[in-house]
């Protein structure tokens, strides 16, 4: 008989949670959207959920009391609505979901929340600023692909390559490690992107959303073709270690230790 992982809410039973109550919740937040032609629409969900579970497990071995909530499967895909079956949730919806999660956790005296973001189009800063001020919940936002930059740069250092920011070498490697059964590598496009024609919109300090299908013909950003499961494993383990360290720190933090007030 296998023992359910008490740090994964979908698996844990009430007895486990009463005996070992968590003091920090991890909320993975993904998106369901096209990832070039070769990765599943659920890529961001698989990545965020698996990383959260793995990191919380490692953190538990070091005394952390973290519990991973079910992943929010939809994200902000407002610029991808012309792609078949893409569902986008707006900022008001995301704010409502996050507010209800915080409200529920506070009823159980859990006052620390780590959002593990798996989708570049999700923005949490204004939501968190408002919610933290209103509720006192200590909320952190982690964008996992920005963790361990030195290791990621080293893994994806080949000239003309690079991790890519969507369904490129990094995400493809991760999925080859996590769910090789769902990677259809022979269908992958090159992940080439089209620059904005208006030159002044391409300078640092200026931003406008990318009309995704026009700027990303195969929906990918970054060439996936040099991806390997081995690169994905190294990358996953490096990011997981960073998240685990954070969860240990946050779980053990006592009120008054900045920035936990
Ligand atoms: Zn993705």
XYZ file of C-alpha atoms and ligand atoms in Angstrom:
262
model
C 0.000 0.000 0.000
C 1.331 3.424 -0.876
C 0.918 6.254 1.594
C -0.795 9.353 0.144
C 1.505 12.372 -0.016
C 0.248 14.629 2.766
C 1.844 17.666 1.066
C -0.402 17.222 -2.001
C -3.966 18.272 -1.173
C -5.589 16.156 -3.887
C -4.049 13.049 -2.310
C -4.013 13.875 1.391
C -6.747 12.631 3.688
C -8.251 14.577 6.563
C -6.467 12.440 9.175
C -3.062 13.306 7.686
C -3.880 17.008 7.501
C -5.152 17.132 11.089
C -2.075 15.311 12.361
C 0.332 17.438 10.341
C -1.357 20.777 9.613
C 0.267 22.894 6.904
C 1.246 26.515 7.560
C 1.925 27.490 3.961
C -0.148 26.765 0.861
C 1.273 26.523 -2.646
C -1.076 27.454 -5.468
C 0.206 26.385 -8.897
C -1.361 28.519 -11.609
C -1.082 27.542 -15.251
C -2.816 28.159 -18.555
C -4.261 25.856 -21.181
C -3.011 26.910 -24.571
C -1.176 25.840 -27.716
C 2.533 25.082 -27.262
C 3.917 24.934 -30.810
C 2.579 21.810 -32.575
C 4.321 19.239 -30.415
C 3.547 19.919 -26.723
C 0.198 19.407 -24.958
C -2.071 22.353 -24.235
C -1.696 21.437 -20.574
C 2.076 22.003 -20.589
C 2.009 24.904 -18.095
C -0.323 22.943 -15.805
C 1.856 19.808 -15.836
C 4.989 21.863 -15.213
C 3.566 23.947 -12.368
C 1.795 21.063 -10.606
C 4.733 18.641 -10.846
C 7.263 21.231 -9.760
C 5.141 22.296 -6.797
C 4.609 18.690 -5.671
C 8.260 17.746 -6.029
C 9.524 20.877 -4.268
C 7.014 20.575 -1.411
C 8.072 16.950 -0.935
C 11.727 17.934 -0.682
C 10.832 20.805 1.649
C 8.838 18.431 3.880
C 11.975 16.309 4.403
C 13.610 19.465 5.795
C 10.761 20.242 8.174
C 8.578 22.514 6.063
C 4.802 22.272 6.387
C 3.640 23.111 2.888
C 0.586 21.827 1.094
C 0.138 22.023 -2.686
C -3.364 23.060 -3.759
C -4.895 21.894 -7.051
C -3.569 23.832 -10.037
C -5.689 26.603 -11.560
C -5.811 25.366 -15.162
C -6.748 28.594 -16.977
C -4.668 31.740 -17.315
C -4.715 35.025 -19.153
C -4.738 34.073 -22.838
C -6.436 37.214 -24.116
C -4.075 37.423 -27.096
C -4.583 33.750 -28.053
C -8.353 33.672 -28.421
C -8.099 33.036 -32.158
C -6.504 29.646 -31.429
C -8.840 26.675 -31.290
C -10.260 25.764 -27.861
C -8.187 28.310 -25.934
C -9.956 29.541 -22.795
C -8.800 32.796 -21.226
C -9.761 34.058 -17.803
C -9.655 37.781 -17.193
C -8.063 39.717 -14.347
C -11.383 40.146 -12.506
C -11.873 36.362 -12.488
C -8.308 35.718 -11.351
C -8.751 38.292 -8.587
C -11.962 36.591 -7.452
C -10.371 33.126 -7.418
C -7.313 34.322 -5.539
C -9.471 36.255 -3.073
C -11.575 33.168 -2.315
C -8.489 30.983 -1.875
C -7.010 33.512 0.572
C -10.296 33.854 2.457
C -10.594 30.064 2.814
C -6.999 29.602 3.973
C -7.351 32.333 6.582
C -10.322 30.496 8.099
C -7.897 27.633 8.766
C -5.172 29.887 10.181
C -2.910 29.477 7.158
C -1.504 32.937 6.516
C 1.235 32.202 3.954
C 0.586 31.569 0.279
C 3.046 30.903 -2.533
C 1.656 31.289 -6.053
C 3.715 29.141 -8.420
C 3.110 30.704 -11.793
C 3.525 28.582 -14.911
C 2.397 31.042 -17.594
C 4.128 34.224 -18.752
C 0.801 35.926 -19.551
C -0.331 35.731 -15.916
C 0.434 38.869 -13.932
C -0.124 38.770 -10.191
C 1.569 41.870 -8.807
C -1.411 44.263 -8.692
C -3.677 41.483 -7.382
C -1.245 40.598 -4.634
C -0.584 44.212 -3.647
C -4.333 44.759 -3.156
C -5.046 41.438 -1.477
C -2.103 41.500 0.916
C -2.978 45.023 2.055
C -6.624 44.071 2.564
C -6.238 40.672 4.216
C -2.766 40.536 5.781
C -2.056 37.252 3.984
C 1.658 36.879 3.240
C 1.709 36.158 -0.513
C 4.704 35.367 -2.710
C 4.736 34.979 -6.472
C 7.239 32.596 -8.058
C 7.787 32.457 -11.820
C 9.667 29.196 -11.960
C 11.377 29.667 -15.325
C 13.220 32.651 -13.841
C 14.678 30.548 -11.015
C 18.248 29.235 -11.221
C 19.224 31.503 -14.175
C 22.903 30.478 -14.037
C 22.103 26.784 -14.373
C 19.449 27.399 -17.036
C 21.846 29.543 -19.070
C 24.519 26.871 -18.787
C 22.170 24.051 -19.867
C 20.832 25.972 -22.855
C 24.071 27.719 -23.803
C 24.595 26.385 -27.351
C 25.001 29.244 -29.863
C 21.828 30.136 -31.732
C 19.866 28.274 -29.116
C 18.476 29.335 -25.775
C 15.594 28.346 -23.551
C 12.970 30.245 -25.598
C 10.053 31.808 -23.810
C 7.256 29.517 -24.996
C 7.439 25.863 -26.068
C 11.127 26.363 -26.864
C 14.068 24.245 -25.798
C 13.452 24.718 -22.064
C 9.776 23.792 -21.970
C 10.235 20.995 -24.474
C 13.090 19.540 -22.412
C 10.978 19.801 -19.256
C 8.097 17.950 -20.874
C 10.429 15.293 -22.331
C 11.489 14.689 -18.733
C 8.028 14.932 -17.121
C 5.633 13.558 -19.756
C 7.564 12.086 -22.720
C 4.373 10.264 -23.728
C 2.787 13.631 -24.599
C 5.638 15.104 -26.702
C 5.157 14.740 -30.472
C 8.623 15.912 -31.475
C 8.246 15.085 -35.192
C 5.455 17.710 -35.395
C 7.486 20.562 -33.879
C 7.779 23.818 -35.797
C 10.921 25.992 -35.565
C 9.390 28.424 -33.040
C 10.515 31.435 -35.086
C 8.929 34.785 -34.214
C 8.042 37.924 -36.181
C 9.202 41.284 -34.802
C 6.856 44.232 -34.507
C 7.031 46.400 -37.656
C 6.811 49.607 -35.599
C 10.405 50.097 -34.518
C 9.665 52.396 -31.572
C 7.527 49.655 -30.000
C 10.567 47.365 -29.813
C 12.653 49.410 -27.383
C 13.217 48.638 -23.709
C 10.683 50.414 -21.525
C 7.871 50.140 -24.054
C 5.403 47.281 -23.918
C 2.269 46.152 -25.715
C 0.886 42.584 -25.882
C 2.012 40.447 -28.781
C -0.813 39.496 -31.182
C 0.288 35.932 -30.679
C -0.742 34.154 -33.881
C 0.789 36.914 -35.998
C 4.038 37.172 -34.063
C 4.314 33.415 -33.406
C 3.287 31.493 -36.558
C 3.546 28.021 -34.963
C 2.566 29.477 -31.537
C 6.045 28.713 -30.176
C 8.827 31.125 -29.205
C 12.218 29.476 -29.380
C 13.562 26.498 -31.314
C 12.619 23.261 -29.507
C 14.636 20.899 -31.677
C 17.711 20.576 -29.457
C 15.640 19.709 -26.405
C 16.455 16.529 -24.475
C 14.987 14.786 -21.446
C 18.382 15.018 -19.734
C 18.397 18.841 -20.053
C 14.835 18.857 -18.753
C 15.769 16.770 -15.726
C 18.690 19.045 -14.782
C 16.570 22.136 -15.268
C 13.641 20.680 -13.300
C 15.848 19.642 -10.399
C 17.556 23.055 -10.239
C 14.231 24.907 -10.208
C 12.709 22.451 -7.749
C 15.596 22.949 -5.340
C 15.048 26.736 -5.447
C 11.339 26.322 -4.713
C 12.070 23.815 -1.924
C 14.522 26.216 -0.261
C 11.935 28.978 -0.452
C 9.211 26.799 1.053
C 11.460 25.808 3.972
C 12.256 29.460 4.630
C 8.667 30.637 4.354
C 7.258 27.775 6.405
C 9.714 28.400 9.237
C 9.412 32.202 9.147
C 8.052 33.815 12.280
C 5.958 36.953 12.223
C 8.125 40.062 12.228
C 10.854 38.553 10.061
C 10.828 40.764 6.991
C 8.950 40.610 4.708
C 6.555 38.466 6.797
C 4.658 40.942 8.954
Zn 4.199 27.090 -21.338
